[in-house]
CSV table of C-alpha atoms and ligand atoms in Angstrom, one decimal:
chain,number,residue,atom,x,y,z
A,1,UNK,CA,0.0,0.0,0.0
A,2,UNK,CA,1.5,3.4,-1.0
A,3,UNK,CA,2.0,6.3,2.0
A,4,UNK,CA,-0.8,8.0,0.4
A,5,UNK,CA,-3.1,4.9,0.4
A,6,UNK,CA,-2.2,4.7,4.0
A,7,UNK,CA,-2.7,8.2,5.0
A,8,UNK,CA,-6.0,7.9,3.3
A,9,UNK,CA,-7.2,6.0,6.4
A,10,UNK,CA,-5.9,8.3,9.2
A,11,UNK,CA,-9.0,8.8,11.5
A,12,UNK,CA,-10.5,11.8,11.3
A,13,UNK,CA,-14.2,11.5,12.0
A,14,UNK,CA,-14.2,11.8,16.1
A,15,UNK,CA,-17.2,9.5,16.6
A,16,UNK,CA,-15.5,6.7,15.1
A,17,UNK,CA,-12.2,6.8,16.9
A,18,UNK,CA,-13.7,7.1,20.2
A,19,UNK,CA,-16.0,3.7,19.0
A,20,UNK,CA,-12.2,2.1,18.0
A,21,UNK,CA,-11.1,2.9,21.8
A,22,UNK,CA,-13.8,2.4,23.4
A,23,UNK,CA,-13.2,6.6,25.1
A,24,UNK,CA,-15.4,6.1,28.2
A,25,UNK,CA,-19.1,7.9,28.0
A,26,UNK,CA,-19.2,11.4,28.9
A,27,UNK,CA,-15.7,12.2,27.3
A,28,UNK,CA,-15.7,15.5,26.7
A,29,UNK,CA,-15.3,15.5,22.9
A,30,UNK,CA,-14.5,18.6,20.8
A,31,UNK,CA,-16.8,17.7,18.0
A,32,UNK,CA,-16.5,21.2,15.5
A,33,UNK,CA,-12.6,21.8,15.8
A,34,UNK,CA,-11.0,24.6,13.1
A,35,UNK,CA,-8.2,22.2,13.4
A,36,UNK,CA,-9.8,18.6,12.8
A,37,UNK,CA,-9.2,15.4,14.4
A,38,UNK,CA,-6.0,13.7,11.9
A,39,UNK,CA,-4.7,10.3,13.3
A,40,UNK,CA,-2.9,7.5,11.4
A,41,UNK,CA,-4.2,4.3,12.2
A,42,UNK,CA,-0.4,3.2,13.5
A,43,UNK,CA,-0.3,5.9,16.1
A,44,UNK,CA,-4.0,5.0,16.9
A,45,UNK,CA,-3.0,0.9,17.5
A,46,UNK,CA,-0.8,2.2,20.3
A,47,UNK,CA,-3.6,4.0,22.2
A,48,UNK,CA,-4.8,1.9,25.5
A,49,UNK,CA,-8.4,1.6,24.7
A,50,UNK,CA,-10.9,2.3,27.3
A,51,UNK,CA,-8.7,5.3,29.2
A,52,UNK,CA,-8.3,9.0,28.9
A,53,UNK,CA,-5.0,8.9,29.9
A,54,UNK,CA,-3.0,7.5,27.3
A,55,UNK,CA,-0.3,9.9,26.3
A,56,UNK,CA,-0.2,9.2,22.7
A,57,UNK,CA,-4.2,9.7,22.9
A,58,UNK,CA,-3.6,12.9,24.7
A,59,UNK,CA,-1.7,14.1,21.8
A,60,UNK,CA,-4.1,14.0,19.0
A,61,UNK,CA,-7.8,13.8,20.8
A,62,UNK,CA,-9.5,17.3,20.5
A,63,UNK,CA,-11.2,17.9,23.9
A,64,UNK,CA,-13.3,20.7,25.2
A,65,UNK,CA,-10.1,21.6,27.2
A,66,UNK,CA,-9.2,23.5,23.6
A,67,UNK,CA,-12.2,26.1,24.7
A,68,UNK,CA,-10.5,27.4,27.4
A,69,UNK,CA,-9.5,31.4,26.1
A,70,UNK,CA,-6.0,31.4,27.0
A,71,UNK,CA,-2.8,31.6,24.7
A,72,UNK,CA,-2.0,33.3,21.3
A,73,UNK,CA,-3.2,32.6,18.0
A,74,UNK,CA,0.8,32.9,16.6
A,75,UNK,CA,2.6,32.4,20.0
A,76,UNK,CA,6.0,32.5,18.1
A,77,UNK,CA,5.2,35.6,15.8
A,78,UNK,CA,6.0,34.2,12.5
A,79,UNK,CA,3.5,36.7,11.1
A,80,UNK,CA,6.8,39.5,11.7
A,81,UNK,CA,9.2,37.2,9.9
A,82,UNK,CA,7.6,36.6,6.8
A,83,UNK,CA,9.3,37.4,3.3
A,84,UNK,CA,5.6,35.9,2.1
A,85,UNK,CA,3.7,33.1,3.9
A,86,UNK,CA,5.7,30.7,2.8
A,87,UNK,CA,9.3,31.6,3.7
A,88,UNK,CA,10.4,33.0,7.0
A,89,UNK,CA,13.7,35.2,8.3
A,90,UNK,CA,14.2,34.6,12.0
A,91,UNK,CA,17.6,33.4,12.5
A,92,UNK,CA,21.2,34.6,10.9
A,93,UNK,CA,21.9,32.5,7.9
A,94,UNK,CA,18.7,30.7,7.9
A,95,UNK,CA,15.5,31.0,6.3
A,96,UNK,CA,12.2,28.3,6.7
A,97,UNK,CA,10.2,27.6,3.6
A,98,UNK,CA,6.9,26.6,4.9
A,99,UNK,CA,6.1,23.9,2.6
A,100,UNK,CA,2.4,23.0,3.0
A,101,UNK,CA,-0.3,23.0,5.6
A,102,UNK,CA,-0.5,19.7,5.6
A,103,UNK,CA,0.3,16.9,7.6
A,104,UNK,CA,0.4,13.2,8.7
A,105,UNK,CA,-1.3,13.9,12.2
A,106,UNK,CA,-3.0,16.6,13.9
A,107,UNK,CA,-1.0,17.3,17.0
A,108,UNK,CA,-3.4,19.1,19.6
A,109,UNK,CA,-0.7,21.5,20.8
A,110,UNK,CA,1.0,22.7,17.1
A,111,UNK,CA,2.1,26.0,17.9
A,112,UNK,CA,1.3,26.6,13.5
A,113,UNK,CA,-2.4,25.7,13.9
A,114,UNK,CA,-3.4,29.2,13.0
A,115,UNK,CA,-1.2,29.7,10.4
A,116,UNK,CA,-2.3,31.4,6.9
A,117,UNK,CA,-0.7,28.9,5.1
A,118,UNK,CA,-2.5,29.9,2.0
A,119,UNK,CA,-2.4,28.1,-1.4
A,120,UNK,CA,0.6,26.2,-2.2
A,121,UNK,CA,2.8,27.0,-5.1
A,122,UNK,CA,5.7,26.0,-7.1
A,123,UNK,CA,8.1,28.3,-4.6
A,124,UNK,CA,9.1,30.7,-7.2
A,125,UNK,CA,9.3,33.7,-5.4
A,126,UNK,CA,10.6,32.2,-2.4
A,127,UNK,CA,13.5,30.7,-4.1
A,128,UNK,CA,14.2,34.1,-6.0
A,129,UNK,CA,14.6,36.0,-2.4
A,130,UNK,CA,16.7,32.8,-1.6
A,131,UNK,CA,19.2,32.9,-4.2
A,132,UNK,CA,19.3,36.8,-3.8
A,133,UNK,CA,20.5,37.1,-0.3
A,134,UNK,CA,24.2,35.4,0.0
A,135,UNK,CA,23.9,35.4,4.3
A,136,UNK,CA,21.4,32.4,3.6
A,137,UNK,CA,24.0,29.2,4.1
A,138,UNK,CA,20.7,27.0,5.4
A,139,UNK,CA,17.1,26.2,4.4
A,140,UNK,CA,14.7,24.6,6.6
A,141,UNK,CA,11.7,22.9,5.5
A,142,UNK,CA,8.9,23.0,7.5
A,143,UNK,CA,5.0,23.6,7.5
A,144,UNK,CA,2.8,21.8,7.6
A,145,UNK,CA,4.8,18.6,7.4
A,146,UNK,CA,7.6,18.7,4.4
A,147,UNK,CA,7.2,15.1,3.5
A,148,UNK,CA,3.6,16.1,2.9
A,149,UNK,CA,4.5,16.9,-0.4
A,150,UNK,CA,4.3,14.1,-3.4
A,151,UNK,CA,8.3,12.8,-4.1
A,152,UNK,CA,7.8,14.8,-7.3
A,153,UNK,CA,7.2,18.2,-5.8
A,154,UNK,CA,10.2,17.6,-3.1
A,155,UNK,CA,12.8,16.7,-6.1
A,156,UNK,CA,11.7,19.7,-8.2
A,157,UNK,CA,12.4,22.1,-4.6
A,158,UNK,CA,15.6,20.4,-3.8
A,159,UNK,CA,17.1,20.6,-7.7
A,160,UNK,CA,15.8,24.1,-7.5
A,161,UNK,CA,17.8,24.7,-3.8
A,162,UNK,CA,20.4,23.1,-5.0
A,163,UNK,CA,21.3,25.3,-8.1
A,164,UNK,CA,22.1,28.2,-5.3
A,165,UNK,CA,25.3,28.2,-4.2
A,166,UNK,CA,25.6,29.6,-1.2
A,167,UNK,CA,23.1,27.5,0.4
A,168,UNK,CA,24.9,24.7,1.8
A,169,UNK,CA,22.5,22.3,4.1
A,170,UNK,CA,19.1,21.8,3.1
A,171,UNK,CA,17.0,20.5,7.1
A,172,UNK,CA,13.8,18.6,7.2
A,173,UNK,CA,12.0,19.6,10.0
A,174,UNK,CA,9.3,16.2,9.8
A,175,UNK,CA,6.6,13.9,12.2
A,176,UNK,CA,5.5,12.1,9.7
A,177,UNK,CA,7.6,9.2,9.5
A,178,UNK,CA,5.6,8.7,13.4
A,179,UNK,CA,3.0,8.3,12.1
A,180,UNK,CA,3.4,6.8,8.5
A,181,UNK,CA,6.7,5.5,8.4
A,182,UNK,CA,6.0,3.8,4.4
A,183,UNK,CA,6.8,7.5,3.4
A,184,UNK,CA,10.1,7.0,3.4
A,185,UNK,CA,9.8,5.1,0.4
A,186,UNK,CA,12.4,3.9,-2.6
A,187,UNK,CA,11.6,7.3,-4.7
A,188,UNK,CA,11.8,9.2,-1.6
A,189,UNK,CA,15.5,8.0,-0.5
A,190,UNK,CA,16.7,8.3,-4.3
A,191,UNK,CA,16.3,12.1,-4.3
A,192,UNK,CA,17.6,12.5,-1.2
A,193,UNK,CA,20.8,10.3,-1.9
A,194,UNK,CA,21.1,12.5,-5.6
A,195,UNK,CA,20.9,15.9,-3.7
A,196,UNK,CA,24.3,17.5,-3.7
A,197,UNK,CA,24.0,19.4,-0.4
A,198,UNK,CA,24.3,18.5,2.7
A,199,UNK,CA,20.7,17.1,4.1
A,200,UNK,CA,19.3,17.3,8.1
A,201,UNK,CA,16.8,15.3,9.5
A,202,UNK,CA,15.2,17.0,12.7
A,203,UNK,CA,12.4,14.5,13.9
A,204,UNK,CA,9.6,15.6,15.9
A,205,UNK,CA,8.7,12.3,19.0
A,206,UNK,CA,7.7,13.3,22.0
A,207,UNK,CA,7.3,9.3,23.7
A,208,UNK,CA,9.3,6.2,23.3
A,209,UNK,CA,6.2,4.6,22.5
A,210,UNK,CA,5.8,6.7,19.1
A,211,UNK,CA,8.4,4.7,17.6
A,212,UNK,CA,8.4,0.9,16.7
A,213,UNK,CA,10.8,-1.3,14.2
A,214,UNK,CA,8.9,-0.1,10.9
A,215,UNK,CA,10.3,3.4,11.9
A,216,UNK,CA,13.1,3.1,12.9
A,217,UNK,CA,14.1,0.8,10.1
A,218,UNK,CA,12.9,3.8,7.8
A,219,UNK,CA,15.1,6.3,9.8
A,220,UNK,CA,18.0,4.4,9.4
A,221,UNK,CA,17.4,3.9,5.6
A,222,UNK,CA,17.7,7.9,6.1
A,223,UNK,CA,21.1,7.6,8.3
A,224,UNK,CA,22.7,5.3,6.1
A,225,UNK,CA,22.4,8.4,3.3
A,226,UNK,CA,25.2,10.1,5.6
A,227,UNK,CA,22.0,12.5,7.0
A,228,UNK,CA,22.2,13.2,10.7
A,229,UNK,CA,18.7,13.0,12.2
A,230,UNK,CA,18.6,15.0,15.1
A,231,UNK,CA,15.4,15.0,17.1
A,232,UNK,CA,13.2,17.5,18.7
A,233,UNK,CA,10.3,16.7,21.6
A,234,UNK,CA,7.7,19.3,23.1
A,235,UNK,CA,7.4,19.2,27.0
A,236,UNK,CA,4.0,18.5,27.4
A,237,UNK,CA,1.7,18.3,30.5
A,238,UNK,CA,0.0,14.7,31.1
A,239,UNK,CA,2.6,13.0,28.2
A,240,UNK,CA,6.0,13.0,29.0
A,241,UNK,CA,6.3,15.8,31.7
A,242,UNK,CA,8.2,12.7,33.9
A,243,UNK,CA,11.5,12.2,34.3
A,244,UNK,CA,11.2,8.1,33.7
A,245,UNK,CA,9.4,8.9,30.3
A,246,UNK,CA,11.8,11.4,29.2
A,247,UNK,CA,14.6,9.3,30.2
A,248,UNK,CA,13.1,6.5,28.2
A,249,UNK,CA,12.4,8.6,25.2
A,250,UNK,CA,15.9,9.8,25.0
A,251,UNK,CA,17.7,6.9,25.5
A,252,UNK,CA,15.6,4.6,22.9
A,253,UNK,CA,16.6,7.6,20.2
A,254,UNK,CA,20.3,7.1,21.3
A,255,UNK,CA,20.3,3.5,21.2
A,256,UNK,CA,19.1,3.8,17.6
A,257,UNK,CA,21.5,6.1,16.9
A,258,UNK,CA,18.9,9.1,16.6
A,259,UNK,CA,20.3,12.5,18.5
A,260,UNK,CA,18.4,14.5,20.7
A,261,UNK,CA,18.9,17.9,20.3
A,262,UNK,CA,15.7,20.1,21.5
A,263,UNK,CA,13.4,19.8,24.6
A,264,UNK,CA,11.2,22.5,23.7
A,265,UNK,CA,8.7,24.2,26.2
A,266,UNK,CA,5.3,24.5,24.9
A,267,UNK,CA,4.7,27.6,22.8
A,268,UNK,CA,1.5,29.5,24.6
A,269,UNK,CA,-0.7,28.5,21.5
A,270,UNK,CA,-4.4,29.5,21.9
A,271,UNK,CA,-6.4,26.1,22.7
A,272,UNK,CA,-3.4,24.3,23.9
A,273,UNK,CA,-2.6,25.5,27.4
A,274,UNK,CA,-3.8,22.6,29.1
A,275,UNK,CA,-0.5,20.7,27.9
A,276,UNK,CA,1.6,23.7,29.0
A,277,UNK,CA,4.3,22.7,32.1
A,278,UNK,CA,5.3,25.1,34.1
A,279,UNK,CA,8.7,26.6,34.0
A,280,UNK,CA,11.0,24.2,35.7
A,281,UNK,CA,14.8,23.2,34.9
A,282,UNK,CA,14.9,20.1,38.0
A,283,UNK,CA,13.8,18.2,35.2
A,284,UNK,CA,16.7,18.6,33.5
A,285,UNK,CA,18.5,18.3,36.6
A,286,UNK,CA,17.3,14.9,37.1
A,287,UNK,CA,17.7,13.9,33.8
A,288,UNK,CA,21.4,14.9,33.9
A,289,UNK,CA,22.3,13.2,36.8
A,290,UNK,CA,21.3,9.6,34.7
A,291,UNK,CA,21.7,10.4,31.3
A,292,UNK,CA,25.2,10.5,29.2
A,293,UNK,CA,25.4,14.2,28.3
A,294,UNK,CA,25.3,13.2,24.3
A,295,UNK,CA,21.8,11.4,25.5
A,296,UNK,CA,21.3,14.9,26.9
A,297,UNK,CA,19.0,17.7,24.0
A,298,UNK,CA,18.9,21.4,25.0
A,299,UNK,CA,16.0,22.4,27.4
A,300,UNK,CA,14.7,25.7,24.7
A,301,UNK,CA,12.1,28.0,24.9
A,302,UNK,CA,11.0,29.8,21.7
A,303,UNK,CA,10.6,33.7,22.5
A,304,UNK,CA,9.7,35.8,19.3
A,305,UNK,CA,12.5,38.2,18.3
A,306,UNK,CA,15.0,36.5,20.5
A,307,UNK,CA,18.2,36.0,18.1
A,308,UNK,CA,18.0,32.2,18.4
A,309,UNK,CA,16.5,30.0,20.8
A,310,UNK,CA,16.3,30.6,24.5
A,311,UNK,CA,18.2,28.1,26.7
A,312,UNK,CA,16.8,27.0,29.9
B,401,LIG,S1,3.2,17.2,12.8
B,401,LIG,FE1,4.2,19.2,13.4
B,401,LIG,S2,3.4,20.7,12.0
B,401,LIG,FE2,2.0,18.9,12.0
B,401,LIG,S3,0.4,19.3,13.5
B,401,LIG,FE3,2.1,18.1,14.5
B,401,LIG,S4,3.4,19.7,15.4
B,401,LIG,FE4,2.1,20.7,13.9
């Protein structure tokens, strides 16, 4: 079955995935969202049926906690970066094409779930403003998720990236393989392998449970390109806000050679502050008194117009 085939049967009618779980009566079920229910059926056969507290469940499920009127609509202020909608300037020497709105899952607390993404295009004018500004050494591609786009579209962007010179690394910033892992298909690794510059992975998993062989066979297909794939989770209240889960977490990405580079704190997005934890570093604390430091990612809060991330 082809990744599209599969995404195809991601749930996204509420009433039936609550029937596959078995969600005890009275859940509170957000049954109008702006930002529907999207669940691939992998993610889903890892839920614990019959139980509100599963914390892959907790991630996708939209719940009438999302009413509550607290947070921002675009917590990290892309709206000021924006050359157009579909490339941002935040950082020195970087630039983030957002890619498409689209995505293998729905995650509850996306901080881009307000986002204007807008009709896509064939990134003309974004690639004009790239190839005119010489600071520009990386290009991330984000969204939306990047592997959202058909294998075609992807090679078309990264013969067109790769024609600039001075752009030297090209970084995926993806979740899909979590949830579909058949995306990283034959086609898929061929244009990788064929790109001249140098790729990044960054992987968004916030639980050990996420993973499972299928993926991490496909991420390793990936390492075996010569691609690092670094890995970035969101600290998120009622999933992995324990210092056994995180531990796990980080140490089943090291043991599969996968690097963890970013614990991020929640960005204060409107209908998500029910996941938010609050500002603590003991965490951290605990977790380096177990963990090697390599097995270690930075603890980073995104504030808008900062000059990178914050450390915490
Ligand atoms: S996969 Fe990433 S971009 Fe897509 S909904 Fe989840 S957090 Fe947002």
């Amino acid at each position: 079955m082809s990744w599209k085939a599969i995404q195809k049967e991601n749930f996204t009618d509420i009433e039936e995935l609550a029937a596959f779980l078995e969600l005890p009566y009275g859940t509170p079920l957000l049954k109008k969202s702006r930002f529907p229910l999207n669940l691939p059926r992998r993610l889903a056969l890892k839920i614990r049926k019959n139980s509100l507290e599963d914390p892959i469940l907790r991630q996708f499920l939209p719940t009438e906690d999302e009413n509550v009127p607290s947070g921002h609509k675009d917590p990290v202020q892309d709206i000021s970066f924006q050359k157009t909608s579909h490339l941002l300037h935040k950082y020195a020497g970087r630039m983030l094409i957002i890619t498409t709105g689209a995505c293998a899952m729905n995650c509850r607390f996306c901080f881009r779930q307000n986002y204007e993404y807008g009709p896509g295009g064939d990134f003309s004018q974004e690639l004009q403003i790239l190839s005119q500004d010489e600071t520009i050494e990386e290009v991330l591609l984000s969204g939306g998720d990047p592997l959202s786009l058909s294998n075609r579209r992807l090679e078309i962007l990264l013969e067109k990236l790769a024609l600039i010179p001075h752009i030297k690394r090209i970084r995926f910033h993806t979740r899909f393989p979590i949830g579909i892992p058949e995306r990283i298909d034959e086609a898929f690794l061929a244009l990788l392998e064929k790109c001249p510059k140098q790729i990044i992975f960054t992987l968004h998993v916030n639980l050990a449970e996420e993973l499972d062989a299928d993926i991490l066979l496909a991420l390793k297909k990936i390492a075996r390109l010569g691609i690092p794939i670094l890995t970035q989770t969101v600290l998120l209240r009622g999933v992995n806000d324990k210092v056994e889960v995180l531990k796990k977490l980080f140490l089943t990405l090291v043991n599969n050679g996968l690097i963890p580079y970013y614990l991020h704190q929640l960005d204060p997005v409107q209908g998500a502050m029910h996941f938010e934890v609050p500002m603590n570093t003991d965490l951290l604390q605990a977790l380096h008194a177990e963990l090697p430091g390599y097995a270690l990612p930075r603890f980073v809060k995104e504030e808008p117009f900062a000059k990178g991330k914050t450390l915490l």
